[in-house]
Short mmCIF file of C-alpha atoms in Angstrom, two decimals:
data_model
loop_
_atom_site.label_atom_id
_atom_site.label_comp_id
_atom_site.label_asym_id
_atom_site.label_seq_id
_atom_site.Cartn_x
_atom_site.Cartn_y
_atom_site.Cartn_z
CA UNK A 1 152.14 159.10 78.98
CA UNK A 2 153.58 156.40 80.97
CA UNK A 3 153.83 157.29 84.64
CA UNK A 4 156.98 155.48 86.67
CA UNK A 5 157.41 155.73 90.28
CA UNK A 6 159.43 159.17 90.27
CA UNK A 7 156.62 160.66 88.71
CA UNK A 8 154.10 160.09 91.87
CA UNK A 9 152.28 162.42 94.02
CA UNK A 10 153.20 162.53 97.77
CA UNK A 11 150.38 163.07 100.48
CA UNK A 12 150.39 163.98 104.52
CA UNK A 13 148.04 161.89 106.18
CA UNK A 14 147.61 161.00 110.06
CA UNK A 15 148.73 158.16 111.63
CA UNK A 16 145.54 156.68 112.81
CA UNK A 17 143.85 156.28 109.22
CA UNK A 18 146.93 154.46 107.94
CA UNK A 19 146.91 150.65 107.59
CA UNK A 20 148.92 148.43 110.13
CA UNK A 21 150.94 147.27 108.14
CA UNK A 22 152.38 150.54 107.20
CA UNK A 23 152.41 151.64 110.90
CA UNK A 24 154.73 148.53 111.49
CA UNK A 25 156.55 148.88 108.60
CA UNK A 26 157.45 152.65 110.05
CA UNK A 27 158.44 151.07 113.26
CA UNK A 28 160.07 147.87 111.86
CA UNK A 29 162.41 150.96 109.63
CA UNK A 30 162.93 153.09 113.08
CA UNK A 31 164.14 149.55 115.30
CA UNK A 32 166.78 149.26 112.61
CA UNK A 33 168.09 153.23 112.18
CA UNK A 34 168.48 153.06 115.91
CA UNK A 35 170.00 149.36 116.30
CA UNK A 36 167.27 147.96 118.30
CA UNK A 37 166.89 144.99 115.49
CA UNK A 38 169.57 143.84 113.92
CA UNK A 39 168.09 142.98 110.70
CA UNK A 40 164.96 143.43 108.62
CA UNK A 41 164.10 139.51 109.70
CA UNK A 42 164.58 140.47 113.69
CA UNK A 43 162.58 143.88 113.05
CA UNK A 44 159.58 142.67 111.19
CA UNK A 45 159.80 139.93 113.70
CA UNK A 46 159.24 142.09 116.54
CA UNK A 47 156.64 143.91 115.27
CA UNK A 48 155.01 140.91 114.40
CA UNK A 49 154.58 141.69 110.27
CA UNK A 50 155.34 139.82 107.25
CA UNK A 51 158.70 140.81 105.58
CA UNK A 52 156.78 141.13 102.19
CA UNK A 53 154.85 143.79 103.58
CA UNK A 54 158.09 145.31 104.90
CA UNK A 55 159.51 145.76 101.40
CA UNK A 56 156.36 146.61 100.30
CA UNK A 57 155.71 149.75 101.84
CA UNK A 58 159.56 150.70 103.18
CA UNK A 59 160.40 152.93 100.27
CA UNK A 60 156.82 154.31 100.19
CA UNK A 61 156.34 155.68 103.96
CA UNK A 62 158.29 157.27 106.01
CA UNK A 63 157.52 159.73 109.30
CA UNK A 64 156.98 163.42 108.43
CA UNK A 65 160.00 164.92 110.29
CA UNK A 66 162.45 163.13 107.84
CA UNK A 67 160.59 164.34 105.10
CA UNK A 68 160.84 167.55 106.23
CA UNK A 69 164.35 167.63 107.29
CA UNK A 70 165.33 166.08 103.45
CA UNK A 71 166.94 169.16 102.19
CA UNK A 72 169.47 167.22 99.08
CA UNK A 73 168.74 165.32 96.33
CA UNK A 74 170.81 162.84 93.82
CA UNK A 75 169.21 163.14 89.97
CA UNK A 76 170.60 160.50 87.24
CA UNK A 77 170.29 161.56 83.38
CA UNK A 78 170.63 160.11 80.12
CA UNK A 79 170.93 162.71 77.84
CA UNK A 80 172.04 162.63 74.01
CA UNK A 81 175.40 164.17 73.47
CA UNK A 82 174.96 167.63 72.03
CA UNK A 83 176.72 171.05 72.40
CA UNK A 84 175.53 172.84 75.10
CA UNK A 85 173.31 169.96 76.99
CA UNK A 86 174.76 170.49 80.51
CA UNK A 87 174.70 174.12 80.23
CA UNK A 88 170.84 173.79 79.87
CA UNK A 89 170.27 171.15 81.98
CA UNK A 90 172.05 173.52 84.76
CA UNK A 91 170.03 176.51 83.90
CA UNK A 92 166.95 174.84 84.43
CA UNK A 93 168.47 173.37 87.66
CA UNK A 94 169.66 176.78 88.85
CA UNK A 95 165.98 178.78 87.35
CA UNK A 96 164.21 176.60 90.27
CA UNK A 97 166.32 177.90 92.65
CA UNK A 98 168.46 175.12 93.61
CA UNK A 99 171.99 174.81 94.69
CA UNK A 100 174.20 172.53 92.50
CA UNK A 101 176.84 170.56 95.31
CA UNK A 102 178.66 167.95 92.47
CA UNK A 103 178.65 167.02 88.96
CA UNK A 104 179.46 163.61 86.99
CA UNK A 105 179.45 163.37 83.74
CA UNK A 106 180.58 160.16 82.07
CA UNK A 107 182.04 160.62 78.68
CA UNK A 108 179.43 160.53 75.43
CA UNK A 109 179.25 157.20 74.02
CA UNK A 110 177.05 156.27 71.07
CA UNK A 111 175.53 159.97 70.99
CA UNK A 112 174.58 159.36 74.54
CA UNK A 113 175.68 160.94 78.03
CA UNK A 114 174.87 159.93 81.73
CA UNK A 115 174.69 162.71 84.15
CA UNK A 116 174.75 162.48 87.86
CA UNK A 117 173.73 165.82 89.66
CA UNK A 118 174.00 166.16 93.85
CA UNK A 119 171.11 169.20 94.34
CA UNK A 120 170.61 171.21 97.39
CA UNK A 121 167.06 172.09 97.21
CA UNK A 122 166.52 174.27 100.17
CA UNK A 123 165.83 177.58 98.45
CA UNK A 124 163.78 175.48 95.56
CA UNK A 125 161.13 177.84 94.75
CA UNK A 126 158.89 175.11 92.71
CA UNK A 127 157.83 171.75 93.65
CA UNK A 128 159.93 168.85 93.08
CA UNK A 129 157.58 166.90 90.47
CA UNK A 130 157.43 170.18 88.62
CA UNK A 131 161.30 170.42 88.73
CA UNK A 132 161.14 166.64 87.32
CA UNK A 133 158.36 167.25 84.53
CA UNK A 134 160.90 170.62 83.18
CA UNK A 135 163.86 168.66 83.03
CA UNK A 136 162.15 165.79 81.45
CA UNK A 137 160.38 168.61 78.63
CA UNK A 138 164.10 169.24 77.68
CA UNK A 139 164.27 167.56 74.26
CA UNK A 140 167.92 166.24 74.94
CA UNK A 141 166.73 164.66 78.19
CA UNK A 142 166.16 160.80 77.78
CA UNK A 143 165.34 159.89 81.33
CA UNK A 144 165.79 161.29 84.69
CA UNK A 145 165.83 159.03 87.69
CA UNK A 146 165.92 160.07 91.70
CA UNK A 147 168.70 158.65 92.81
CA UNK A 148 168.35 159.09 96.50
CA UNK A 149 167.82 161.92 98.84
CA UNK A 150 168.70 162.93 102.35
CA UNK A 151 169.69 165.39 105.08
#
């Protein structure tokens, strides 16, 4: 079974055991968010970090407070075009305790359709890995991608 970047598990790790490059990446990201650096180059220069290290870690290391606040997630699906697929998909989402905020479905072409769901996960009763696994198990789901998450 192939494991892509959306099948990864997450861990909570104490700062003092993080490699220096990860700590500096967090510092550079914060500088950019707060407007203390005008660009990635400016931020990495200020914290003495290579741009390649920044880009290696920027999407993999996050301050704990940002993860706790994140309650919205956007999922992108490639689906077979069959009667009732969207209803079944939404049933799995609802049974997990998520609230659907938006739905965008393309017109089916060549027996396939794309669906994008924005979800509020505040009331989710299972973890995200389990939800994604349940969605991927649906026989008409060809692909599920996490497009983003945010507060």
